[in-house]
C-alpha positions as YAML, in Angstrom:
chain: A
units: angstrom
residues:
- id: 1
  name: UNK
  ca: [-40.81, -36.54, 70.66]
- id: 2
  name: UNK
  ca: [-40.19, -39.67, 72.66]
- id: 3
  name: UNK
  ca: [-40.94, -39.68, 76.43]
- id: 4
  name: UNK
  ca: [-40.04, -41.85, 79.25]
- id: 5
  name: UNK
  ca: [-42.98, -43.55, 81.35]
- id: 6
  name: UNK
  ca: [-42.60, -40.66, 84.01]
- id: 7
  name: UNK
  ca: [-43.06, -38.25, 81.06]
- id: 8
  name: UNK
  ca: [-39.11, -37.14, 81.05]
- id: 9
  name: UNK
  ca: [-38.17, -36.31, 77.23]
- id: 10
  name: UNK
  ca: [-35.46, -38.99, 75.75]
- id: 11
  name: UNK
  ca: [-32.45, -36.74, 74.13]
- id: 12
  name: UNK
  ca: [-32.90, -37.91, 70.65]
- id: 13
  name: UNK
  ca: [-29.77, -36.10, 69.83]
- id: 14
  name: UNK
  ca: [-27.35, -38.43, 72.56]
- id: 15
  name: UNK
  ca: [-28.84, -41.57, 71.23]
- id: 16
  name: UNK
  ca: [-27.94, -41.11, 67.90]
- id: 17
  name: UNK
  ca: [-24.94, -39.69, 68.70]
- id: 18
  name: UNK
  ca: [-24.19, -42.87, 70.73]
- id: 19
  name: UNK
  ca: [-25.17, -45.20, 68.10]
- id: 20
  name: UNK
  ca: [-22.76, -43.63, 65.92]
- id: 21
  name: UNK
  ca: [-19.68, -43.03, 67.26]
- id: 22
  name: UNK
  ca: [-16.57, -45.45, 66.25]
- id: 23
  name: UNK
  ca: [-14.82, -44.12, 69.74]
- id: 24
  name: UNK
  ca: [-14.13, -47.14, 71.67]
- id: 25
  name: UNK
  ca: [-13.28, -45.09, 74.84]
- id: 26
  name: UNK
  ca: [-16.14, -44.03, 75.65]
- id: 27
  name: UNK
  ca: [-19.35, -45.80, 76.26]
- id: 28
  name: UNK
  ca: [-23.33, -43.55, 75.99]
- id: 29
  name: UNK
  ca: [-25.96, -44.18, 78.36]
- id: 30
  name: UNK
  ca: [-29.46, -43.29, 78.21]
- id: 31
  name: UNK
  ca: [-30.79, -41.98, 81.91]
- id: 32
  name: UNK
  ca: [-33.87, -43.90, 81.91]
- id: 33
  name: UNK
  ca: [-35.17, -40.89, 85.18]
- id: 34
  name: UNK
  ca: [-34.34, -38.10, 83.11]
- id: 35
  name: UNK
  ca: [-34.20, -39.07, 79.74]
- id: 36
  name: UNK
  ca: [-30.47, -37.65, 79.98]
- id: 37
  name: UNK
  ca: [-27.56, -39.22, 77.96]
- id: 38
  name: UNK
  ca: [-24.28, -39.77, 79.71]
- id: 39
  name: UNK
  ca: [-20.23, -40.31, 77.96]
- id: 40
  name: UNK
  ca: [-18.08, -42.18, 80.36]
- id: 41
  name: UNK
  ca: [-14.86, -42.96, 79.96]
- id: 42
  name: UNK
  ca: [-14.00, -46.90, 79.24]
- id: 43
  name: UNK
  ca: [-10.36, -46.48, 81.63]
- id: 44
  name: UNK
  ca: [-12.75, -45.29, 84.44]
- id: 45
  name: UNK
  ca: [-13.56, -48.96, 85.82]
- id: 46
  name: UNK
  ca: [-15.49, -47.83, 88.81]
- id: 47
  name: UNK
  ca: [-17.79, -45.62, 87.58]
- id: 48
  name: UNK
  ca: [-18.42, -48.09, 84.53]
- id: 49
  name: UNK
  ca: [-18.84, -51.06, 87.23]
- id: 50
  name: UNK
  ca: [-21.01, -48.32, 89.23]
- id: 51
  name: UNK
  ca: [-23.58, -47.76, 86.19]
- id: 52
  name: UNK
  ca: [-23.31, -51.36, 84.86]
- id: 53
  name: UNK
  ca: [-25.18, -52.84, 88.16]
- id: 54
  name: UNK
  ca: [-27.83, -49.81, 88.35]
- id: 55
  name: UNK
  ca: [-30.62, -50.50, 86.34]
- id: 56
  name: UNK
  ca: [-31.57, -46.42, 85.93]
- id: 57
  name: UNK
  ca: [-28.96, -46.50, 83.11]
- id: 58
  name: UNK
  ca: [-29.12, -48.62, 79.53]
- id: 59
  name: UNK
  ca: [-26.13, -48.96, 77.45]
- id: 60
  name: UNK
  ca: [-26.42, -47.29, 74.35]
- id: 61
  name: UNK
  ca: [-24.95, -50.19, 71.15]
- id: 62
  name: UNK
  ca: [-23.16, -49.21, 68.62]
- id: 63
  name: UNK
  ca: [-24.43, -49.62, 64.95]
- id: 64
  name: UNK
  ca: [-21.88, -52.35, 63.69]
- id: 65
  name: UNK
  ca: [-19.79, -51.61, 60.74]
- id: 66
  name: UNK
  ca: [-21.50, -54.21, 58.36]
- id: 67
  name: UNK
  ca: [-25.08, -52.06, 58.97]
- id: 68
  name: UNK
  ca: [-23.43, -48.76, 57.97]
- id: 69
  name: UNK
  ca: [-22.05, -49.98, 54.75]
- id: 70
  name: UNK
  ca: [-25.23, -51.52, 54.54]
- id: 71
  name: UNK
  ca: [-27.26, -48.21, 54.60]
- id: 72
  name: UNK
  ca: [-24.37, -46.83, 52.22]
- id: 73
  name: UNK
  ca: [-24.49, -49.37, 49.74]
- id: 74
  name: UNK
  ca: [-28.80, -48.06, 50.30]
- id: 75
  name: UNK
  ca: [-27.76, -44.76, 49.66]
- id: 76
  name: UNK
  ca: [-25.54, -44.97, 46.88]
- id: 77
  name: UNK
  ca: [-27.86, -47.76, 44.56]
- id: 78
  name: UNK
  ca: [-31.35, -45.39, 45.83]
- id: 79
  name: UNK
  ca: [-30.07, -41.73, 45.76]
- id: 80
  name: UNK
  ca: [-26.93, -41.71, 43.66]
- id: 81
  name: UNK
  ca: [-26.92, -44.31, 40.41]
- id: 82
  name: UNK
  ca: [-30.61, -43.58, 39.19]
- id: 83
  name: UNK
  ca: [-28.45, -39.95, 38.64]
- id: 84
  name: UNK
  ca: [-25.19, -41.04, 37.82]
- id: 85
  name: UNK
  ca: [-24.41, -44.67, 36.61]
- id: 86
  name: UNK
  ca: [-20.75, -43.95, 36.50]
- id: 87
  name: UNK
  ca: [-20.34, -42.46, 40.13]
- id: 88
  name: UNK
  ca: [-22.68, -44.99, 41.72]
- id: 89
  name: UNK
  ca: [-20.34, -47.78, 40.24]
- id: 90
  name: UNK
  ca: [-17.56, -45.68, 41.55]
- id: 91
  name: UNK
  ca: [-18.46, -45.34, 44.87]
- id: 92
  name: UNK
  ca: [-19.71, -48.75, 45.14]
- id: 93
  name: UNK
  ca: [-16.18, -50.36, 44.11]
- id: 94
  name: UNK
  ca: [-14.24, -47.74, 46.76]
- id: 95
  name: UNK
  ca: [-16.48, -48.54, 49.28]
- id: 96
  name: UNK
  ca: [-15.14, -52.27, 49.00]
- id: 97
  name: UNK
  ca: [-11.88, -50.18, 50.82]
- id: 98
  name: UNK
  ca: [-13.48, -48.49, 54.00]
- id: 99
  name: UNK
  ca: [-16.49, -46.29, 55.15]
- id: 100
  name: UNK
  ca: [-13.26, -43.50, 54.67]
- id: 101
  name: UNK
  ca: [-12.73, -44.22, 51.06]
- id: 102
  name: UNK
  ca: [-16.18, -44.24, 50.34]
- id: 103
  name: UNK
  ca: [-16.45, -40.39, 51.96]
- id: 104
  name: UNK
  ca: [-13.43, -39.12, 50.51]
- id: 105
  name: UNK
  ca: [-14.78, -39.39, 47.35]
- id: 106
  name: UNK
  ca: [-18.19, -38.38, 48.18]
- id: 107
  name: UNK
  ca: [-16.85, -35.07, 49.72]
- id: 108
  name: UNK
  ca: [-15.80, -34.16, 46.13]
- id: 109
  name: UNK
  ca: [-18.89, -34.42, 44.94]
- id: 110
  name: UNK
  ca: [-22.58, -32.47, 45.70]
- id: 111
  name: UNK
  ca: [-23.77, -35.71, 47.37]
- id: 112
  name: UNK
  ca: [-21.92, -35.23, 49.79]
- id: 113
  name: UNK
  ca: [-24.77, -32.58, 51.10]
- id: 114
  name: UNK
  ca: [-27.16, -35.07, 50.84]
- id: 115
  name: UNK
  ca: [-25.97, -37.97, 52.74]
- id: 116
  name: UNK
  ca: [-25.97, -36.39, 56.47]
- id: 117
  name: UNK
  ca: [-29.67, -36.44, 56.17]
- id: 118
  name: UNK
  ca: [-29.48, -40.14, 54.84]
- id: 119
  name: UNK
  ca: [-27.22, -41.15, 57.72]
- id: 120
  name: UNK
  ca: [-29.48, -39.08, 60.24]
- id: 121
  name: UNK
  ca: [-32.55, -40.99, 59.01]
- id: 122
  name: UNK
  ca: [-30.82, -44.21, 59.27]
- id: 123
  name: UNK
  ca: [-29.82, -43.62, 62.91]
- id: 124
  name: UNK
  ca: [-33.26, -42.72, 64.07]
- id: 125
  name: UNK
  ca: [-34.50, -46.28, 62.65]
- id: 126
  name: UNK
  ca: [-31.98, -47.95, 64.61]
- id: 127
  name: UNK
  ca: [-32.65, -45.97, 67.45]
- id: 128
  name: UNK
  ca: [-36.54, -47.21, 67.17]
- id: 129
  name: UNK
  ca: [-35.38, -50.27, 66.99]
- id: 130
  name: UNK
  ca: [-33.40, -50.10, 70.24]
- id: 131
  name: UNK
  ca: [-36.53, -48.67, 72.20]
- id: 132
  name: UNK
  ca: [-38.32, -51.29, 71.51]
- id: 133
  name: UNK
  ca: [-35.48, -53.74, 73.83]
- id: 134
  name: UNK
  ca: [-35.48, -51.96, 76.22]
- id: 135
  name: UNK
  ca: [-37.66, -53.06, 79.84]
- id: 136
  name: UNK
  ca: [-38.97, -49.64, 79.91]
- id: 137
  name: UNK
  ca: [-42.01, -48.37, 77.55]
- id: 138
  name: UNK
  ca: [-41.40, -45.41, 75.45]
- id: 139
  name: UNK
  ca: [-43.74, -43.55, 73.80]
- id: 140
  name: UNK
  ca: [-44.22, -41.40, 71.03]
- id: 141
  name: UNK
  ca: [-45.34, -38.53, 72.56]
- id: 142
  name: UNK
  ca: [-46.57, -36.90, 69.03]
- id: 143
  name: UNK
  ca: [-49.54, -35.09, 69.64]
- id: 144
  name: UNK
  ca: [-46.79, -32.34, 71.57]
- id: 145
  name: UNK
  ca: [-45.08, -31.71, 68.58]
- id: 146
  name: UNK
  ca: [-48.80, -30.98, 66.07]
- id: 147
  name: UNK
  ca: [-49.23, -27.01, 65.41]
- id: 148
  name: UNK
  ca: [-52.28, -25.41, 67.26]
- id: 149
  name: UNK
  ca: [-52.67, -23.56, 64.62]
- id: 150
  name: UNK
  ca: [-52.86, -26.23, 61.79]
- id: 151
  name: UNK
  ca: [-55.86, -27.31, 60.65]
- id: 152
  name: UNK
  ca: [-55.48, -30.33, 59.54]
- id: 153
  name: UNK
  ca: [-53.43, -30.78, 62.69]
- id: 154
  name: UNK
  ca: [-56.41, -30.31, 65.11]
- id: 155
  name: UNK
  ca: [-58.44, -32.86, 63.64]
- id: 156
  name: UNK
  ca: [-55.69, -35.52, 63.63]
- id: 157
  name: UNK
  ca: [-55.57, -34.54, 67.45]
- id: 158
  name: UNK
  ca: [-59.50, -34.80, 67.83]
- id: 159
  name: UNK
  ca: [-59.72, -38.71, 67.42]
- id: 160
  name: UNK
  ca: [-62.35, -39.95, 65.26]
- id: 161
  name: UNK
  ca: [-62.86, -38.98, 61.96]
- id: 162
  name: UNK
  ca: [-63.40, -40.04, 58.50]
- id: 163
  name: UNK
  ca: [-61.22, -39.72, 55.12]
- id: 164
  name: UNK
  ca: [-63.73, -36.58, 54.37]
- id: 165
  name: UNK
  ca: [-62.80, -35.17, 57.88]
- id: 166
  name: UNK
  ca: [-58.84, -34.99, 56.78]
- id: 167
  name: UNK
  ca: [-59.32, -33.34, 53.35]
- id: 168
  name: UNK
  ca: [-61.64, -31.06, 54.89]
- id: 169
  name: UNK
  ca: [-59.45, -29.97, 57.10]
- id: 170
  name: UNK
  ca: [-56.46, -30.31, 54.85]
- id: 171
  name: UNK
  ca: [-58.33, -27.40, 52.38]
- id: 172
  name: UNK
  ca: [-58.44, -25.04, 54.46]
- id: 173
  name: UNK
  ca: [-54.53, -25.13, 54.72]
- id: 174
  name: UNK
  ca: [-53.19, -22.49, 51.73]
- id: 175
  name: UNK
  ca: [-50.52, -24.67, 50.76]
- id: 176
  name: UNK
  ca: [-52.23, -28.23, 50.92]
- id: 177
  name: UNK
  ca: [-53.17, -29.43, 46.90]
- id: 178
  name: UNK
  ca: [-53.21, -32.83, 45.71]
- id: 179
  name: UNK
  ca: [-50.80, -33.79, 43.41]
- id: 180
  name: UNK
  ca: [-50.41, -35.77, 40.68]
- id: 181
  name: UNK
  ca: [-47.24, -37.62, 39.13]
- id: 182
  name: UNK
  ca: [-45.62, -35.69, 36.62]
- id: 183
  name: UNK
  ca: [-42.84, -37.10, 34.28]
- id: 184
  name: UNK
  ca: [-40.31, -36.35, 36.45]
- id: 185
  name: UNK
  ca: [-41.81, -38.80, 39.31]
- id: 186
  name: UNK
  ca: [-42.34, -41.41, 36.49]
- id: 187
  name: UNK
  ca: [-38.76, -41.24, 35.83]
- id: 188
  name: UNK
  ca: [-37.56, -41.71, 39.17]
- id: 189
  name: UNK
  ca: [-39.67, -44.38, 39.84]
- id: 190
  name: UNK
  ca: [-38.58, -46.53, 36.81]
- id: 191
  name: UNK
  ca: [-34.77, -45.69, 37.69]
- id: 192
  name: UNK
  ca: [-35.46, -47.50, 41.18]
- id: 193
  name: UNK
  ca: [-36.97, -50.07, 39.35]
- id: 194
  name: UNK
  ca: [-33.55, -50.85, 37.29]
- id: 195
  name: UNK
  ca: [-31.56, -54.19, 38.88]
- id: 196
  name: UNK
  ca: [-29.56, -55.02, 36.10]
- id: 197
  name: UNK
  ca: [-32.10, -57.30, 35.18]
- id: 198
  name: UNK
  ca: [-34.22, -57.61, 31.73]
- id: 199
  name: UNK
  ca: [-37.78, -58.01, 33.69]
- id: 200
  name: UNK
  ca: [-36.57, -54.62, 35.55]
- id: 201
  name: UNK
  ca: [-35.77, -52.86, 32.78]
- id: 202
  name: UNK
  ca: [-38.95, -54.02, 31.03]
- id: 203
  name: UNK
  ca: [-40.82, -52.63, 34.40]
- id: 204
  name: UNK
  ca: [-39.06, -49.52, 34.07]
- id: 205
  name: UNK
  ca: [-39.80, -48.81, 30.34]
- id: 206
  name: UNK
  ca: [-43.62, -49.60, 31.38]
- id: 207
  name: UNK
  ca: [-43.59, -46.90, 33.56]
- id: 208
  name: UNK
  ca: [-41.80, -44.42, 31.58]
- id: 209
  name: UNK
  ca: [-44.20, -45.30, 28.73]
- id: 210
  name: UNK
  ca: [-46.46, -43.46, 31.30]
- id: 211
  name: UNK
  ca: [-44.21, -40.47, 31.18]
- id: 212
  name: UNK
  ca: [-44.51, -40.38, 27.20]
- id: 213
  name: UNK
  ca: [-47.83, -39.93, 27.33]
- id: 214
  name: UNK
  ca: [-47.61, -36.37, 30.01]
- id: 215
  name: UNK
  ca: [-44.68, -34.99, 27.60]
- id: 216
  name: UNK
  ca: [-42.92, -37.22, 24.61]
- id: 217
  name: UNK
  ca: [-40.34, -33.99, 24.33]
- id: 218
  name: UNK
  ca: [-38.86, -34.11, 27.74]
- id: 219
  name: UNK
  ca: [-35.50, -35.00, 27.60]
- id: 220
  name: UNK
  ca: [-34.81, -36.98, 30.86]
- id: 221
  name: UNK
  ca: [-37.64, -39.41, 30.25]
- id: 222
  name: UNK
  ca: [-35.44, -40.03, 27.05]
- id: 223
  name: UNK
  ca: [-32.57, -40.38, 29.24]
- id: 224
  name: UNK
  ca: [-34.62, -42.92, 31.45]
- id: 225
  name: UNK
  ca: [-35.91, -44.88, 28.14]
- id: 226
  name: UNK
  ca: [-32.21, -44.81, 26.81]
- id: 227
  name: UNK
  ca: [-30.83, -46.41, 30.51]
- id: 228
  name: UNK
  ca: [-33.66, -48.46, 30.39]
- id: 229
  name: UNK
  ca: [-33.03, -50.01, 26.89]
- id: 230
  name: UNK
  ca: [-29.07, -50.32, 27.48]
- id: 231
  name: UNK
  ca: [-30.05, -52.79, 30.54]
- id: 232
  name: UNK
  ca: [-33.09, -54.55, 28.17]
- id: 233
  name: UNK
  ca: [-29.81, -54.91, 25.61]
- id: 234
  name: UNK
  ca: [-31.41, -53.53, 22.69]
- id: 235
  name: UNK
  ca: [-28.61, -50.83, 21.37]
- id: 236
  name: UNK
  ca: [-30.72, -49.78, 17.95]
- id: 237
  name: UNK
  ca: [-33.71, -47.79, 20.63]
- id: 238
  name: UNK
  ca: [-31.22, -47.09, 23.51]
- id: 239
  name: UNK
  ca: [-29.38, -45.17, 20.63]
- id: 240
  name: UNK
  ca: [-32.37, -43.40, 19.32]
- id: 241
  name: UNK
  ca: [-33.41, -42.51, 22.57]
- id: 242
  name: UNK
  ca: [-29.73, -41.44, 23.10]
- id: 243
  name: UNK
  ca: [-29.79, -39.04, 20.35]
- id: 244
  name: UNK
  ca: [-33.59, -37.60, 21.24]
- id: 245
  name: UNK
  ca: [-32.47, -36.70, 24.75]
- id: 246
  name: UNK
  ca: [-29.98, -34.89, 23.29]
- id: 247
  name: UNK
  ca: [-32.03, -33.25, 20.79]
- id: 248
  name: UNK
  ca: [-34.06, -31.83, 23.27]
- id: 249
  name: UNK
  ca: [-31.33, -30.67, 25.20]
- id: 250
  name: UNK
  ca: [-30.55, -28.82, 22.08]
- id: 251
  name: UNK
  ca: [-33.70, -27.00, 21.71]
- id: 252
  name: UNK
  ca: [-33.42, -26.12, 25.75]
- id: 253
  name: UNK
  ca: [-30.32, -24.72, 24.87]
- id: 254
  name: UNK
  ca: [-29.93, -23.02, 21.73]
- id: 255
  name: UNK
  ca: [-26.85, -21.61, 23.15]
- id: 256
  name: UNK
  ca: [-24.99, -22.97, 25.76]
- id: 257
  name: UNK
  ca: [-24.99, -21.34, 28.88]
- id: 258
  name: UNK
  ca: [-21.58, -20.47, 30.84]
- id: 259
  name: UNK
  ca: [-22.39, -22.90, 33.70]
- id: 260
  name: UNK
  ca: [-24.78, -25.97, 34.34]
- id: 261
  name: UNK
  ca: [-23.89, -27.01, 37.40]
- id: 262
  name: UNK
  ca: [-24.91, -31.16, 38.38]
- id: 263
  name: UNK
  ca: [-25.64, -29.61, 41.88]
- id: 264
  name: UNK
  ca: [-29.01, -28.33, 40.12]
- id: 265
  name: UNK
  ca: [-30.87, -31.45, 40.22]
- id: 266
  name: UNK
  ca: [-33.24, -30.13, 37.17]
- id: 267
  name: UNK
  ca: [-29.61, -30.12, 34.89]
- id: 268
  name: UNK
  ca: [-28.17, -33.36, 35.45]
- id: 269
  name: UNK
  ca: [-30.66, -35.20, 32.58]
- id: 270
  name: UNK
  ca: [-29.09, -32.21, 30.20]
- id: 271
  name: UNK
  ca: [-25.59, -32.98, 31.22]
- id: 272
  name: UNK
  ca: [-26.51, -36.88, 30.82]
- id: 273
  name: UNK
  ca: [-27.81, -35.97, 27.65]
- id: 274
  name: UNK
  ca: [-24.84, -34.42, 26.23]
- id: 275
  name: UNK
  ca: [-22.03, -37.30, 27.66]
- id: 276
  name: UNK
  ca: [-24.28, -39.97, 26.31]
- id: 277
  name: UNK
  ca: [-24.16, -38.34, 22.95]
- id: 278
  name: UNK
  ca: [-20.53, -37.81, 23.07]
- id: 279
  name: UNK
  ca: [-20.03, -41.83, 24.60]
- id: 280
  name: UNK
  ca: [-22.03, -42.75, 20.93]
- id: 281
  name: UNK
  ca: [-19.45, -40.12, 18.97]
- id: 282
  name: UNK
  ca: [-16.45, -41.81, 20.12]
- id: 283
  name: UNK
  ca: [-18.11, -45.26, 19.99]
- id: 284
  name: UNK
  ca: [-18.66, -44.53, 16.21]
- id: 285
  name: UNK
  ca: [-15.34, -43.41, 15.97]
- id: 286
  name: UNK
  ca: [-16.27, -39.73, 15.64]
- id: 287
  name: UNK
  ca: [-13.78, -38.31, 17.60]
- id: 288
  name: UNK
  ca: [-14.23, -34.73, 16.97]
- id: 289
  name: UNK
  ca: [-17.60, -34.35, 17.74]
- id: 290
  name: UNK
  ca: [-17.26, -36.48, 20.84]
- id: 291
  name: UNK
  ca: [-14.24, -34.77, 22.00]
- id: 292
  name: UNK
  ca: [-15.86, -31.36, 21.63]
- id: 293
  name: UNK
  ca: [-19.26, -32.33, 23.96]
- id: 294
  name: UNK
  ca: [-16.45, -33.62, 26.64]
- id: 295
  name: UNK
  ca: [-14.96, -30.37, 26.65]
- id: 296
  name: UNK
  ca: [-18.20, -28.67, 26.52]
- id: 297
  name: UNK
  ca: [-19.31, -30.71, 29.94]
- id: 298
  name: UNK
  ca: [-16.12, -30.09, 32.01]
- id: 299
  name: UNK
  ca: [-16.93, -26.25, 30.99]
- id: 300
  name: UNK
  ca: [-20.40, -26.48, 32.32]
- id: 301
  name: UNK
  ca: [-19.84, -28.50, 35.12]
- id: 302
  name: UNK
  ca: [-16.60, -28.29, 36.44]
- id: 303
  name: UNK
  ca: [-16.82, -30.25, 39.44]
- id: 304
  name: UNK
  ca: [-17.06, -33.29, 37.01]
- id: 305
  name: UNK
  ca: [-18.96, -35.41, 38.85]
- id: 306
  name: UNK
  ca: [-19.54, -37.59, 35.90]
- id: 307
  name: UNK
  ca: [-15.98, -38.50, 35.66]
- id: 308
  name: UNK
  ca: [-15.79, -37.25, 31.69]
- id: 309
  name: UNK
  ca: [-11.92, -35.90, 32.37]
- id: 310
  name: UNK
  ca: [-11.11, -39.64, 32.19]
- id: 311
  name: UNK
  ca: [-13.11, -40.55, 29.34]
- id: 312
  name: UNK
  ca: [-11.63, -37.87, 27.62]
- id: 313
  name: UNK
  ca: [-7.90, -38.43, 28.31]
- id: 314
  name: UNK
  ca: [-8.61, -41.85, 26.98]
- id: 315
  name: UNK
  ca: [-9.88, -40.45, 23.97]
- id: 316
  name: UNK
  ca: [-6.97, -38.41, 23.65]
- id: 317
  name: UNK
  ca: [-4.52, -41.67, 24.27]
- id: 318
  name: UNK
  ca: [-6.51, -44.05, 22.38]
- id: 319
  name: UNK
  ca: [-7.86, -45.99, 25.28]
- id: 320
  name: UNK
  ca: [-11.57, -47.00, 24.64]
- id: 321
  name: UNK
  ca: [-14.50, -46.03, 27.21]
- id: 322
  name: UNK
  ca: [-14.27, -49.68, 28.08]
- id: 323
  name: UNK
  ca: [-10.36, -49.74, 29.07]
- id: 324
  name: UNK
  ca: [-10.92, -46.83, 31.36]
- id: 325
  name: UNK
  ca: [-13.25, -48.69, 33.68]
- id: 326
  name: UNK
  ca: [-11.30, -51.50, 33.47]
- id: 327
  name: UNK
  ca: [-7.99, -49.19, 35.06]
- id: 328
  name: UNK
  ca: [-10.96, -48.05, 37.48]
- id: 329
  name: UNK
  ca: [-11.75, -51.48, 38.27]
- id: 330
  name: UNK
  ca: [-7.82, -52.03, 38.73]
- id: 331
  name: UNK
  ca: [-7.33, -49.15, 41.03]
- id: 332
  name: UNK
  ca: [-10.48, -50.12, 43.36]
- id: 333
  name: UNK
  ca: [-9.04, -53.14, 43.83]
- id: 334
  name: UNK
  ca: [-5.62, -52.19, 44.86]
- id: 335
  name: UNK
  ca: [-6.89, -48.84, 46.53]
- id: 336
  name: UNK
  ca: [-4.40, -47.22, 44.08]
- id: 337
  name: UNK
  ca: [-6.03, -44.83, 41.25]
- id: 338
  name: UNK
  ca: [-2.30, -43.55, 40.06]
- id: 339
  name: UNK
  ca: [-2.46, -45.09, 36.67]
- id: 340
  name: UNK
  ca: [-5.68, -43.04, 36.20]
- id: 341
  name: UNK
  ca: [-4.51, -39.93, 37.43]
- id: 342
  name: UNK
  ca: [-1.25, -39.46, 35.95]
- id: 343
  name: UNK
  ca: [-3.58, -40.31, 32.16]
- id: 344
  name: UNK
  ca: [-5.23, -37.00, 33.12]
- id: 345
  name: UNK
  ca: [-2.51, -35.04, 34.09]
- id: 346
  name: UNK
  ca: [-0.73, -36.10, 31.43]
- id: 347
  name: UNK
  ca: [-3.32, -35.38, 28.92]
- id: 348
  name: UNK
  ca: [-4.80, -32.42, 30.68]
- id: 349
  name: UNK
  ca: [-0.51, -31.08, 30.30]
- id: 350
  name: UNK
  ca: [-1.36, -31.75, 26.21]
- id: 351
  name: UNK
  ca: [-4.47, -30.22, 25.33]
- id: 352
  name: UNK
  ca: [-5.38, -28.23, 28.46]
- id: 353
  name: UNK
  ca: [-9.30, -29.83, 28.74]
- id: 354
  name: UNK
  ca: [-9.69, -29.30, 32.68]
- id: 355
  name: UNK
  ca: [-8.92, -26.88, 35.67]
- id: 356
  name: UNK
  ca: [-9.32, -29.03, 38.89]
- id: 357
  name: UNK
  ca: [-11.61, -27.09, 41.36]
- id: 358
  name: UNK
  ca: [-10.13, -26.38, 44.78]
- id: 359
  name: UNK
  ca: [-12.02, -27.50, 47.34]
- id: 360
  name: UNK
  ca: [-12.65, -26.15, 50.53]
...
């Protein structure tokens, strides 16, 4: 909770509203009395000459256009590639045509569920950093907002203490435990290590070394050593680690289950997994076995947020893995994905792979 000097509340909510709206005909202003935040119309020249002079009202800025794609191009290398290579390119290329692009394409996908908090948390940085212009001190009023009731709360509130205050305090809340990195954490952690760079990769494969030695079965550390390899360039172990991910997805699945949806975070290293596999298939020219794990994934996961429709319809036309992101790569940069679409609807017409979901 942020307060004004007189101890009025700011409206948290106007601010970043007014820091992120792209209407130019209206203009935000923070009441620096009441903590208030007021939309006046731009065509209204007197009132806007009115508030301009009186110093009881600050102009609340817009975040320029270059900072959001900023925090998008944040969002998309942090949150959405260290899941999906093939989407984070994506979205980064269609980005290149708008913020609009960029979230028409996202609303097709489950990230799109993620990214208002993203945004939100973005905001409320700038919006710190706009306090701190402004003549007036605002505080952080956050002893208001601690729970009476909260243990660990009270002593933060008490002043003084020492580390052994806090985790005495801290166990006597039910929930509180320490915790300790599992695999999972060390594979995130070496995916936001990756750059594209051989002394990343090498960093990342340190750390998932670590993740080896919790569980050498768990098939999205092998997902995270095979990534990690492909960017180090050695093929023979990105292949082995390839086809041990996908092993282990095997023995979590001795039969496939009618759905395994990439909006369950826990499934997307199984769905990986099984498209990596079927990318080595077709690579090796097996075409059978790679065309039947496509299938198998747009069964699972209809929603397709791994793009494997278009992998497959290339299979299906002859066009190599390679040849498909290069149309991709075309269509980005003429804002015109036709070519791409009418392969799949074309193919789809053929051998019937994939029932487009309608979305809401």
């Amino acid at each position: 909770m942020f307060i004004l000097p007189n101890g009025s509340k700011i409206d948290e909510g106007g601010v970043i509203k007014g820091l992120s709206d792209d209407d130019d005909s209206r203009k935000y202003y923070l009441d620096a009395v009441t903590g208030e935040v007021g939309i006046i119309d731009v065509k209204d020249k007197k009132i806007n000459d009115k508030i301009a002079d009186d110093k009881r009202y600050f102009e609340i800025p817009r975040v320029p256009e270059k900072d959001k794609i900023k925090n998008i191009k944040k969002f998309i290398n942090e949150m959405v590639s260290p899941e999906n290579r093939f989407l984070g390119n994506l979205l980064n290329k269609i980005l290149k045509g708008g913020i609009g692009s960029f979230l028409k394409l996202l609303k097709k996908t489950d990230w799109i569920y993620g990214w208002p908090q993203w945004e939100r948390d973005c905001l409320y940085d700038k919006m710190l950093d706009w306090f701190e212009t402004l003549p007036v001190e605002i505080k952080d009023d956050w002893e208001k907002e601690l729970d009476d009731d909260c243990p660990l709360c009270q002593s933060i509130k008490q002043g003084n203490h020492t580390v052994y205050d806090f985790k005495k305090s801290a166990a006597k809340m039910p929930n509180w435990q320490s915790k300790e990195k599992n695999e999972v954490d060390f594979y995130y952690d070496a995916m936001e290590h990756l750059d594209g760079t051989k002394k990343s990769a090498k960093e990342a494969l340190e750390i998932l070394f670590e993740a080896l030695k919790i569980d050498s079965d768990c098939a999205q550390t092998h997902v995270g050593l095979a990534c990690a390899y492909g960017e180090f360039g050695d093929k023979t172990k990105t292949r082995e680690h390839i086809k041990k991910a996908f092993e282990e997805t095997r023995k979590k699945f001795p039969k496939w289950p009618k759905e395994l949806s990439w909006g369950v975070i826990e499934n997307r290293a199984y769905l990986r997994a099984i498209q990596w596999m079927a990318d080595e298939y077709a690579n090796c020219g097996e075409k059978e076995e790679a065309e039947e794990l496509y299938k198998l994934l747009l069964k699972l996961n209809p929603n397709d947020n791994q793009g494997v429709r278009y992998t497959l319809s290339g299979l299906y036309a002859g066009i190599s893995g390679e040849e498909i992101n290069s149309m991709f790569d075309e269509g980005n940069k003429k804002q015109n994905w036709d070519k791409l679409e009418k392969l799949v609807k074309a193919q789809n017409k053929k051998h019937h792979f994939w029932k487009e979901p309608k979305y809401e």
